[in-house]
Amino acid sequence: MSVIESERRFLALGDSYTIGEGVVDSLCWPAQLVTCLRGQSIAIADADIVATTGWTTDELQQAIDAREFAPPYSVVSLLVGVNNQYRGRDPDNFRSELSVLVDFAVDMAGGDPRKVLMLSIPDWGVTPFAVEEGGDTSRVAQEIDRYNAVVHDLSRARGAHWVDVTGLSRGPGRNMLAEDGLHPSAEQYALWVEALLPVVGEMLSTP
């Protein structure tokens, strides 16, 4: 679908959870969200996704610095941090780097934080991959919660929207995984979209 003047534009920033590692491109959550919005007769272009499996906050920032963008976007999403946690990085460093990314997201949204959507980090510690690694799943959960407290605090401080998908990863989506036993399947992403849809609908109705 080509971009026309009346279409909204969506910029999705993140890591493997945004690009949809393990699922076809059309079934990552940004693509599913666009499909659902179009089903509600909302004209929106295909998501412009800036994400790669394994990226930390600083690696996402490096990719952003190397690209050119054309703001303003109608929606800018940000979901990153799981690889910071996986690599054992300090949450205070995460807060500092995420803060810069949030500022960038607001800039891309034309300076309007109400057009910024921040998602919580899923809990990979409940997956078969974590069990096979022999990791401390309780510790992973605690660290994910600590990281998510940072994401929530920054979203609230900036006036951005916040959607919690961690509960879905631990609950109804727990067994909805890609073949790697780590990343969400298209079915789990569909649950995310159900939670995201009313929030994004509200965002797009805001002048």
Short mmCIF file of C-alpha atoms in Angstrom, two decimals:
data_model
loop_
_atom_site.label_atom_id
_atom_site.label_comp_id
_atom_site.label_asym_id
_atom_site.label_seq_id
_atom_site.Cartn_x
_atom_site.Cartn_y
_atom_site.Cartn_z
CA MET A 1 0.00 0.00 0.00
CA SER A 2 1.53 3.30 -1.03
CA VAL A 3 1.68 6.27 1.29
CA ILE A 4 -0.89 8.97 0.52
CA GLU A 5 -1.34 12.30 2.22
CA SER A 6 -4.33 11.19 4.30
CA GLU A 7 -2.56 8.14 5.74
CA ARG A 8 -1.14 8.08 9.22
CA ARG A 9 2.47 7.00 9.58
CA PHE A 10 3.85 4.57 12.15
CA LEU A 11 7.47 4.30 13.29
CA ALA A 12 8.30 1.20 15.36
CA LEU A 13 11.61 1.17 17.25
CA GLY A 14 13.00 -1.84 19.07
CA ASP A 15 14.63 -5.25 18.90
CA SER A 16 13.58 -8.83 18.14
CA TYR A 17 10.15 -8.33 19.72
CA THR A 18 9.37 -5.52 17.27
CA ILE A 19 10.81 -7.06 14.13
CA GLY A 20 9.11 -10.35 15.03
CA GLU A 21 11.95 -12.86 15.20
CA GLY A 22 10.61 -16.26 14.22
CA VAL A 23 7.42 -15.09 12.47
CA VAL A 24 6.79 -13.93 8.92
CA ASP A 25 7.00 -10.19 8.36
CA SER A 26 3.25 -9.77 7.96
CA LEU A 27 2.60 -11.24 11.42
CA CYS A 28 4.94 -9.25 13.64
CA TRP A 29 2.91 -7.10 16.01
CA PRO A 30 3.40 -3.77 14.16
CA ALA A 31 2.16 -5.37 10.93
CA GLN A 32 -0.79 -7.01 12.70
CA LEU A 33 -1.64 -3.69 14.33
CA VAL A 34 -1.67 -1.92 10.96
CA THR A 35 -3.93 -4.63 9.54
CA CYS A 36 -6.39 -4.25 12.41
CA LEU A 37 -6.41 -0.44 12.14
CA ARG A 38 -7.17 -0.69 8.43
CA GLY A 39 -9.97 -3.08 9.34
CA GLN A 40 -11.42 -0.21 11.37
CA SER A 41 -11.23 2.02 8.28
CA ILE A 42 -8.21 3.92 9.61
CA ALA A 43 -5.84 4.84 6.78
CA ILE A 44 -2.34 4.04 7.93
CA ALA A 45 0.84 3.23 6.00
CA ASP A 46 2.89 0.09 6.57
CA ALA A 47 4.98 0.39 9.72
CA ASP A 48 8.49 1.77 9.31
CA ILE A 49 10.34 -0.70 11.53
CA VAL A 50 13.80 0.06 12.91
CA ALA A 51 14.65 -3.06 14.89
CA THR A 52 17.04 -6.00 14.83
CA THR A 53 17.30 -9.12 16.96
CA GLY A 54 19.82 -8.66 19.76
CA TRP A 55 19.85 -4.87 19.85
CA THR A 56 20.41 -3.13 23.16
CA THR A 57 19.46 0.50 23.79
CA ASP A 58 22.83 1.81 22.65
CA GLU A 59 22.80 -0.35 19.51
CA LEU A 60 19.33 0.92 18.63
CA GLN A 61 20.62 4.45 19.14
CA GLN A 62 23.55 3.78 16.81
CA ALA A 63 21.17 2.54 14.12
CA ILE A 64 19.00 5.63 14.57
CA ASP A 65 22.02 7.88 14.25
CA ALA A 66 22.91 6.21 10.95
CA ARG A 67 19.46 6.71 9.38
CA GLU A 68 17.42 9.58 8.07
CA PHE A 69 13.81 10.02 9.18
CA ALA A 70 10.89 12.10 7.93
CA PRO A 71 8.83 13.20 10.93
CA PRO A 72 6.24 13.76 12.10
CA TYR A 73 4.83 10.27 12.58
CA SER A 74 1.30 9.69 13.87
CA VAL A 75 2.48 6.88 16.16
CA VAL A 76 5.98 6.08 17.41
CA SER A 77 6.43 2.88 19.41
CA LEU A 78 9.40 1.94 21.55
CA LEU A 79 10.12 -1.53 22.94
CA VAL A 80 13.71 -2.24 23.88
CA GLY A 81 15.74 -3.42 26.86
CA VAL A 82 15.54 -7.18 27.04
CA ASN A 83 19.06 -7.53 25.65
CA ASN A 84 20.36 -5.02 28.20
CA GLN A 85 18.91 -7.27 30.89
CA TYR A 86 20.19 -10.46 29.23
CA ARG A 87 23.71 -9.06 29.09
CA GLY A 88 23.57 -8.07 32.76
CA ARG A 89 23.70 -4.33 32.27
CA ASP A 90 22.90 -1.92 35.05
CA PRO A 91 19.29 -0.61 35.19
CA ASP A 92 20.56 2.91 35.85
CA ASN A 93 22.50 2.81 32.59
CA PHE A 94 19.35 1.48 30.91
CA ARG A 95 17.38 4.44 32.28
CA SER A 96 19.92 6.90 30.92
CA GLU A 97 20.01 5.39 27.44
CA LEU A 98 16.28 4.78 27.27
CA SER A 99 15.64 8.40 28.23
CA VAL A 100 17.52 9.55 25.13
CA LEU A 101 15.49 7.16 22.98
CA VAL A 102 12.24 8.44 24.45
CA ASP A 103 13.28 12.00 23.64
CA PHE A 104 13.97 10.89 20.07
CA ALA A 105 10.56 9.17 19.86
CA VAL A 106 8.85 12.36 21.01
CA ASP A 107 10.76 14.34 18.39
CA MET A 108 9.68 11.88 15.70
CA ALA A 109 6.09 12.34 16.89
CA GLY A 110 6.30 16.04 16.16
CA GLY A 111 7.07 16.88 19.76
CA ASP A 112 3.81 15.34 21.01
CA PRO A 113 4.40 12.63 23.65
CA ARG A 114 0.75 11.56 23.31
CA LYS A 115 1.79 10.03 19.98
CA VAL A 116 4.45 7.86 21.64
CA LEU A 117 3.64 4.27 22.62
CA MET A 118 5.93 2.47 25.08
CA LEU A 119 5.57 -1.27 25.57
CA SER A 120 6.80 -3.28 28.52
CA ILE A 121 9.49 -5.93 28.07
CA PRO A 122 8.16 -9.52 27.89
CA ASP A 123 9.48 -12.08 30.35
CA TRP A 124 11.70 -14.49 28.42
CA GLY A 125 12.40 -16.34 31.66
CA VAL A 126 9.14 -18.31 31.34
CA THR A 127 10.16 -19.80 27.99
CA PRO A 128 11.59 -23.27 27.23
CA PHE A 129 14.75 -21.51 26.02
CA ALA A 130 15.36 -20.16 29.53
CA VAL A 131 14.75 -23.55 31.09
CA GLU A 132 17.13 -25.25 28.66
CA GLU A 133 19.78 -22.65 29.46
CA GLY A 134 19.40 -23.54 33.11
CA GLY A 135 18.92 -19.92 34.02
CA ASP A 136 17.45 -18.54 37.22
CA THR A 137 13.93 -17.78 36.00
CA SER A 138 13.02 -16.05 39.26
CA ARG A 139 15.97 -13.70 38.90
CA VAL A 140 15.06 -12.99 35.27
CA ALA A 141 11.51 -12.11 36.31
CA GLN A 142 12.76 -9.77 39.02
CA GLU A 143 15.17 -8.05 36.65
CA ILE A 144 12.54 -7.72 33.93
CA ASP A 145 10.22 -6.13 36.51
CA ARG A 146 13.00 -3.73 37.50
CA TYR A 147 13.59 -2.76 33.89
CA ASN A 148 9.88 -2.36 33.27
CA ALA A 149 9.59 -0.04 36.25
CA VAL A 150 12.08 2.19 34.44
CA VAL A 151 10.07 2.04 31.20
CA HIS A 152 6.86 2.84 33.06
CA ASP A 153 8.42 5.69 35.01
CA LEU A 154 9.81 7.31 31.87
CA SER A 155 6.56 6.92 29.96
CA ARG A 156 4.64 8.55 32.78
CA ALA A 157 7.19 11.34 33.20
CA ARG A 158 7.11 12.16 29.47
CA GLY A 159 3.36 11.81 29.10
CA ALA A 160 3.62 8.89 26.66
CA HIS A 161 1.25 5.93 26.48
CA TRP A 162 2.22 2.70 28.25
CA VAL A 163 0.96 -0.79 27.47
CA ASP A 164 1.90 -3.81 29.59
CA VAL A 165 2.48 -6.94 27.50
CA THR A 166 4.60 -8.65 30.16
CA GLY A 167 1.52 -10.11 31.80
CA LEU A 168 0.49 -11.59 28.47
CA SER A 169 3.92 -13.19 28.03
CA ARG A 170 3.64 -14.74 31.49
CA GLY A 171 -0.02 -15.68 31.25
CA PRO A 172 -2.18 -16.48 28.22
CA GLY A 173 0.72 -16.12 25.77
CA ARG A 174 3.15 -18.23 27.76
CA ASN A 175 2.85 -21.23 25.45
CA MET A 176 2.40 -19.19 22.27
CA LEU A 177 5.98 -19.20 21.04
CA ALA A 178 7.92 -19.32 17.79
CA GLU A 179 9.86 -22.46 16.89
CA ASP A 180 12.92 -21.21 18.78
CA GLY A 181 11.06 -21.60 22.08
CA LEU A 182 11.99 -18.04 23.01
CA HIS A 183 10.23 -15.42 20.94
CA PRO A 184 6.47 -14.88 20.75
CA SER A 185 4.48 -16.54 17.99
CA ALA A 186 2.07 -14.69 15.73
CA GLU A 187 -0.71 -15.83 18.07
CA GLN A 188 0.91 -14.17 21.07
CA TYR A 189 1.50 -11.01 19.07
CA ALA A 190 -2.22 -11.04 18.24
CA LEU A 191 -2.91 -10.86 21.99
CA TRP A 192 -0.58 -7.87 22.21
CA VAL A 193 -2.47 -6.18 19.38
CA GLU A 194 -5.77 -6.69 21.20
CA ALA A 195 -4.29 -4.73 24.13
CA LEU A 196 -2.68 -2.12 21.90
CA LEU A 197 -5.58 -1.44 19.55
CA PRO A 198 -7.79 0.70 21.82
CA VAL A 199 -4.76 2.72 22.97
CA VAL A 200 -3.54 3.38 19.44
CA GLY A 201 -7.08 4.17 18.34
CA GLU A 202 -7.20 6.84 21.03
CA MET A 203 -3.78 8.15 19.99
CA LEU A 204 -4.89 8.51 16.37
CA SER A 205 -8.05 10.35 17.40
CA THR A 206 -6.04 12.96 19.30
CA PRO A 207 -5.68 16.15 17.23
#
